[in-house]
Short mmCIF file of C-alpha atoms and ligand atoms in Angstrom, two decimals:
data_model
loop_
_atom_site.label_atom_id
_atom_site.label_comp_id
_atom_site.label_asym_id
_atom_site.label_seq_id
_atom_site.Cartn_x
_atom_site.Cartn_y
_atom_site.Cartn_z
CA MET A 401 123.39 97.50 83.21
CA VAL A 402 121.35 94.76 84.88
CA VAL A 403 117.88 95.61 86.17
CA GLU A 404 115.90 93.14 88.27
CA ILE A 405 112.56 93.25 90.04
CA LEU A 406 112.74 92.20 93.69
CA LYS A 407 111.45 88.70 94.44
CA ASN A 408 107.91 88.52 95.87
CA SER A 409 106.83 91.86 94.37
CA GLY A 410 103.38 92.93 93.17
CA TYR A 411 100.02 93.37 94.85
CA CYS A 412 99.28 91.55 98.09
CA TYR A 413 96.06 89.65 98.70
CA GLY A 414 94.40 92.56 100.53
CA VAL A 415 94.98 95.00 97.66
CA LYS A 416 93.80 92.55 94.98
CA ASN A 417 90.76 91.74 97.08
CA ALA A 418 89.80 95.42 97.53
CA ILE A 419 90.15 96.15 93.81
CA GLU A 420 88.03 93.14 92.89
CA ILE A 421 85.35 94.15 95.40
CA ALA A 422 85.14 97.68 93.98
CA PHE A 423 84.87 96.55 90.35
CA LYS A 424 82.32 93.89 91.27
CA ALA A 425 80.22 96.55 93.02
CA ARG A 426 80.17 98.59 89.79
CA LYS A 427 79.32 95.54 87.66
CA GLU A 428 76.41 94.61 89.89
CA ASN A 429 75.19 98.21 90.19
CA PRO A 430 75.74 99.79 86.77
CA ASN A 431 73.50 102.78 87.36
CA GLN A 432 74.12 103.69 90.97
CA LYS A 433 76.45 106.30 92.40
CA ILE A 434 79.43 104.63 94.05
CA TYR A 435 81.88 106.35 96.39
CA VAL A 436 85.01 105.14 98.23
CA LEU A 437 85.77 106.64 101.65
CA GLY A 438 89.39 107.75 101.10
CA MET A 439 91.87 105.82 98.94
CA LEU A 440 90.68 102.26 98.30
CA VAL A 441 94.35 101.22 98.34
CA HIS A 442 97.43 103.45 98.36
CA ASN A 443 97.99 103.58 94.61
CA GLU A 444 97.05 106.69 92.59
CA GLU A 445 96.82 104.64 89.36
CA ILE A 446 94.07 102.54 90.86
CA ILE A 447 92.18 105.65 91.95
CA LYS A 448 92.27 106.84 88.30
CA LYS A 449 91.02 103.44 87.09
CA LEU A 450 88.15 103.62 89.58
CA GLU A 451 87.27 107.09 88.30
CA LEU A 452 87.00 105.68 84.77
CA GLU A 453 84.37 103.31 86.16
CA ASN A 454 82.67 106.31 87.75
CA ILE A 455 83.65 105.18 91.25
CA ILE A 456 84.43 108.40 93.09
CA THR A 457 87.08 108.62 95.80
CA ILE A 458 86.09 110.92 98.67
CA ASN A 459 89.40 112.68 99.07
CA VAL A 460 89.07 114.75 102.25
CA PRO A 461 90.91 114.69 105.61
CA TYR A 462 89.88 111.92 108.00
CA ASN A 463 88.05 114.33 110.33
CA GLU A 464 85.71 115.33 107.49
CA TYR A 465 84.54 111.81 106.61
CA GLU A 466 81.43 112.09 108.75
CA LYS A 467 80.37 115.35 107.08
CA GLU A 468 80.97 113.85 103.61
CA ILE A 469 78.88 110.77 104.38
CA GLN A 470 75.99 113.08 105.29
CA LYS A 471 76.02 114.30 101.66
CA ILE A 472 75.59 110.79 100.20
CA ASN A 473 72.03 109.94 99.19
CA LYS A 474 69.87 107.01 100.23
CA ASN A 475 70.63 103.88 98.16
CA ASP A 476 73.95 105.23 96.89
CA ILE A 477 76.86 102.87 97.52
CA LEU A 478 79.78 103.60 99.82
CA ILE A 479 82.88 101.39 99.72
CA PHE A 480 85.04 101.24 102.85
CA PRO A 481 88.74 100.94 101.90
CA ALA A 482 91.25 98.11 102.41
CA HIS A 483 92.86 99.64 105.51
CA GLY A 484 89.59 99.75 107.46
CA HIS A 485 87.16 102.39 108.64
CA ASP A 486 85.98 104.07 111.82
CA ILE A 487 83.22 101.81 113.12
CA LYS A 488 81.26 104.87 114.31
CA LEU A 489 80.64 105.70 110.65
CA GLU A 490 78.59 102.52 110.23
CA LYS A 491 75.83 104.04 112.37
CA ILE A 492 75.60 107.03 110.06
CA THR A 493 75.53 104.95 106.87
CA LYS A 494 72.81 102.77 108.39
CA ALA A 495 70.71 105.76 109.48
CA ARG A 496 70.99 107.30 106.00
CA GLN A 497 70.23 103.94 104.33
CA ILE A 498 73.43 104.04 102.32
CA LYS A 499 74.42 100.69 100.90
CA VAL A 500 77.85 99.75 102.27
CA VAL A 501 80.42 97.51 100.60
CA ASP A 502 83.36 96.69 102.86
CA ALA A 503 86.72 96.16 101.12
CA ILE A 504 88.71 95.84 104.34
CA CYS A 505 91.71 93.52 104.12
CA PRO A 506 91.04 90.40 106.22
CA MET A 507 94.36 90.90 108.00
CA VAL A 508 93.50 94.43 109.05
CA LYS A 509 90.08 93.18 110.15
CA ARG A 510 91.73 90.45 112.23
CA CYS A 511 93.85 93.10 113.93
CA GLN A 512 90.76 95.16 114.77
CA ASP A 513 88.95 92.08 116.08
CA LEU A 514 91.90 91.25 118.34
CA ILE A 515 91.85 94.80 119.74
CA ILE A 516 88.13 94.55 120.49
CA GLU A 517 88.60 91.15 122.12
CA ALA A 518 91.40 92.47 124.36
CA LEU A 519 89.35 95.54 125.32
CA ASN A 520 86.40 93.31 126.19
CA LYS A 521 88.72 91.34 128.48
CA LYS A 522 89.57 94.64 130.21
CA LYS A 523 93.17 94.57 129.04
CA LYS A 524 95.07 97.81 128.48
CA VAL A 525 95.70 97.87 124.74
CA ILE A 526 98.93 99.36 123.38
CA TYR A 527 98.85 100.09 119.65
CA ILE A 528 102.11 100.64 117.74
CA GLY A 529 101.61 102.47 114.46
CA ILE A 530 102.52 105.37 112.20
CA LYS A 531 100.95 108.60 113.44
CA ASN A 532 97.98 109.70 111.30
CA HIS A 533 98.22 106.69 108.95
CA ALA A 534 94.71 105.50 108.01
CA GLU A 535 95.11 102.10 109.66
CA THR A 536 96.32 103.69 112.90
CA LEU A 537 93.50 106.24 112.98
CA LEU A 538 90.95 103.51 112.49
CA ALA A 539 92.44 101.21 115.12
CA LEU A 540 92.54 104.08 117.62
CA SER A 541 88.91 104.91 116.83
CA LEU A 542 87.91 101.60 118.45
CA SER A 543 88.39 103.06 121.93
CA LYS A 544 89.72 106.25 123.47
CA ASP A 545 91.49 104.06 126.06
CA ILE A 546 93.96 102.59 123.56
CA ILE A 547 97.51 103.70 124.33
CA PHE A 548 99.23 104.84 121.15
CA VAL A 549 102.96 104.20 120.70
CA ASP A 550 104.28 106.21 117.79
CA TYR A 551 106.51 103.94 115.68
CA ASN A 552 108.80 106.87 114.83
CA GLN A 553 109.26 108.30 118.32
CA PRO A 554 110.98 107.14 121.52
CA ILE A 555 108.55 105.42 123.91
CA ASN A 556 107.41 108.16 126.24
CA TYR A 557 104.55 106.90 128.34
CA TYR A 558 104.05 105.91 131.96
CA PHE A 559 102.81 102.29 132.20
CA ASN A 560 101.31 101.23 135.51
CA THR A 561 102.50 97.63 135.68
CA LYS A 562 99.63 96.49 137.89
CA TYR A 563 97.50 96.23 134.72
CA ASP A 564 97.41 93.54 132.03
CA TYR A 565 98.78 95.08 128.86
CA TYR A 566 98.17 93.77 125.35
CA CYS A 567 100.38 95.10 122.57
CA ILE A 568 99.31 95.04 118.93
CA ASN A 569 100.47 96.92 115.84
CA GLN A 570 99.79 98.34 112.40
CA THR A 571 100.22 95.53 109.86
CA THR A 572 102.76 97.21 107.58
CA LEU A 573 105.64 98.21 109.88
CA SER A 574 109.26 97.04 109.61
CA TYR A 575 109.49 93.74 111.44
CA ILE A 576 112.99 94.62 112.68
CA GLN A 577 111.97 97.96 114.14
CA LEU A 578 108.87 96.37 115.65
CA ASP A 579 110.99 93.72 117.40
CA SER A 580 113.10 96.49 118.87
CA LEU A 581 110.00 98.34 120.15
CA HIS A 582 108.66 95.11 121.63
CA ASN A 583 111.95 94.55 123.48
CA GLN A 584 111.89 98.09 124.85
CA LEU A 585 108.31 97.67 126.04
CA LYS A 586 109.06 94.31 127.63
CA LYS A 587 111.76 95.92 129.74
CA ILE A 588 109.14 98.30 131.13
CA ILE A 589 106.28 95.75 131.30
CA PRO A 590 107.79 92.26 131.76
CA HIS A 591 104.37 90.54 131.64
CA LEU A 592 103.39 92.31 128.38
CA GLU A 593 101.27 90.17 126.04
CA ILE A 594 102.32 90.70 122.42
CA ALA A 595 100.29 90.04 119.28
CA ASN A 596 102.76 90.47 116.44
CA GLU A 597 100.45 91.44 113.59
CA ILE A 598 102.95 92.33 110.86
CA CYS A 599 101.36 91.09 107.65
CA ASN A 600 103.28 88.25 106.04
CA PHE A 601 103.22 89.86 102.59
CA THR A 602 105.06 92.83 104.08
CA LYS A 603 107.52 90.72 106.05
CA ILE A 604 108.48 88.44 103.14
CA ARG A 605 109.22 91.47 100.97
CA GLN A 606 111.35 93.09 103.68
CA LYS A 607 113.31 89.84 104.00
CA SER A 608 113.87 89.67 100.22
CA LEU A 609 115.19 93.24 100.32
CA LEU A 610 117.63 92.40 103.09
CA ASN A 611 119.17 89.62 100.98
CA LEU A 612 120.33 91.33 97.79
CA PRO A 613 123.44 90.23 95.85
CA ASN A 614 126.68 92.00 96.81
CA ASP A 615 127.12 93.72 93.46
CA VAL A 616 123.85 95.69 93.62
CA ASP A 617 124.66 99.41 93.45
CA GLY A 618 121.19 100.91 92.93
CA ILE A 619 117.76 100.37 94.51
CA ILE A 620 114.64 102.10 93.26
CA VAL A 621 111.53 101.89 95.39
CA CYS A 622 108.36 102.67 93.45
CA GLY A 623 104.96 103.48 94.91
CA SER A 624 102.73 106.00 96.60
CA LEU A 625 104.11 108.24 99.34
CA LYS A 626 100.94 107.39 101.24
CA SER A 627 101.84 103.69 101.33
CA SER A 628 103.26 102.72 104.71
CA ASN A 629 104.85 99.46 103.60
CA THR A 630 106.50 101.12 100.56
CA THR A 631 107.96 103.80 102.83
CA ARG A 632 109.24 101.13 105.24
CA LEU A 633 110.98 99.35 102.34
CA PHE A 634 112.66 102.60 101.35
CA GLU A 635 113.83 103.23 104.93
CA LEU A 636 115.11 99.68 105.20
CA ALA A 637 117.03 99.94 101.90
CA LYS A 638 118.63 103.25 102.94
CA LYS A 639 119.75 101.80 106.24
CA ARG A 640 120.98 98.42 105.04
CA TYR A 641 122.63 99.53 101.77
CA SER A 642 124.28 102.80 102.72
CA ASN A 643 126.83 102.40 99.88
CA CYS A 644 124.14 102.05 97.20
CA TYR A 645 122.13 104.68 95.41
CA VAL A 646 118.61 104.38 96.89
CA SER A 647 115.67 106.37 95.58
CA PHE A 648 111.88 106.54 96.05
CA VAL A 649 109.81 107.40 92.96
CA SER A 650 106.09 107.42 92.19
CA ASN A 651 106.70 107.19 88.44
CA THR A 652 109.42 107.22 85.78
CA ASP A 653 109.34 111.06 85.51
CA GLU A 654 111.01 111.22 88.91
CA ILE A 655 114.04 109.14 87.91
CA ASP A 656 117.41 110.89 88.20
CA LEU A 657 118.72 110.06 84.71
CA LEU A 658 122.33 111.09 85.26
CA LYS A 659 122.66 109.04 88.39
CA ILE A 660 121.01 105.96 86.92
CA LYS A 661 123.31 105.85 83.90
CA SER A 662 126.33 105.36 86.19
CA LEU A 663 124.88 102.23 87.86
CA GLN A 664 125.59 98.59 86.98
CA HIS A 665 123.05 96.49 88.90
CA ILE A 666 119.69 97.98 89.89
CA ILE A 667 116.90 96.38 91.90
CA VAL A 668 113.42 97.82 91.47
CA LEU A 669 110.74 97.10 94.01
CA GLY A 670 107.49 98.42 95.38
CA GLY A 671 105.18 98.01 98.31
CA THR A 672 102.15 95.74 98.32
CA SER A 673 100.03 98.34 96.53
CA THR A 674 102.52 98.73 93.64
CA SER A 675 101.58 96.48 90.72
CA MET A 676 103.92 94.18 88.80
CA GLU A 677 102.97 96.18 85.67
CA GLN A 678 104.32 99.38 87.25
CA LEU A 679 107.58 97.61 88.15
CA GLU A 680 107.89 96.02 84.68
CA GLU A 681 107.35 99.43 83.11
CA LEU A 682 110.03 100.95 85.34
CA LYS A 683 112.43 98.12 84.51
CA GLU A 684 111.89 98.57 80.76
CA TYR A 685 112.39 102.32 81.08
CA LEU A 686 115.70 101.87 82.91
CA LEU A 687 116.97 99.30 80.40
CA LYS A 688 116.15 101.63 77.52
CA LEU A 689 118.24 104.38 79.13
CA ASN A 690 121.22 102.15 78.72
CA ASN A 691 120.81 101.70 74.96
S1 LIG B 1005 99.85 94.56 103.08
FE1 LIG B 1005 98.93 92.89 104.23
S2 LIG B 1005 97.58 93.93 105.67
FE2 LIG B 1005 98.05 95.42 104.07
S3 LIG B 1005 96.40 95.19 102.57
FE3 LIG B 1005 98.07 93.82 101.94
S4 LIG B 1005 97.53 91.82 102.80
FE4 LIG B 1005 96.36 93.37 103.88
#
């Protein structure tokens, strides 16, 4: 059995950056209480490592964030995660004199800035994203006038073509599916302005996945179910390699041992919040099964 890790795997810049920011906050503030508003990045292992540093993840539904922030004391530290935050929450943190550390990925921030710029120019903003994903919720929180196009649903919205429309998207979608949605929208709104904001880390990995050797008969996608780009990689693998065994696991306990033993050439991969260490561990585990 041959087991390989997909080219261009491991953490992306935004994930590394957020982790570094959180650990630096602890180093510089050894005695203060530090919280993260939701998952810092979509990787449960990282959340456990943060806990060991006494950095507490506020793990509640999005609509309870405001209530939770009210419980944080003056001078405690609140870290905003890599996928952004509702800007309305900044007012509350300021009023309560909570020290804020922002770990937003610069690419997600750029996307939010572009939305604000388009809104300021009185354009009708169309946002394509995964329903209820953190990045989508936060983008939509910028204005109630943003038109949401659900990535997983047929486009079902009346567009009045007398307006200037500006289309932007969640950073971690499939670039192929996004192209298709753009084409559909352009048929309805020929003058549509498109900002294609798929993050390059995501796109490069999707392209690597689409170019696997012909003899590959197994693909294992490893990561958190909450990770959008990991889920997109899984969907892409299922669609492109319908003759292969394709599985999504969060850890080695979820591996189907019987199935794996019948395979000859396996590719393991993960989204941008899955570390190289996790993939190496998975690879070693699979190779040992063969001995
Ligand atoms: S996948 Fe891209 S947008 Fe998302 S955190 Fe990583 S670098 Fe940022």
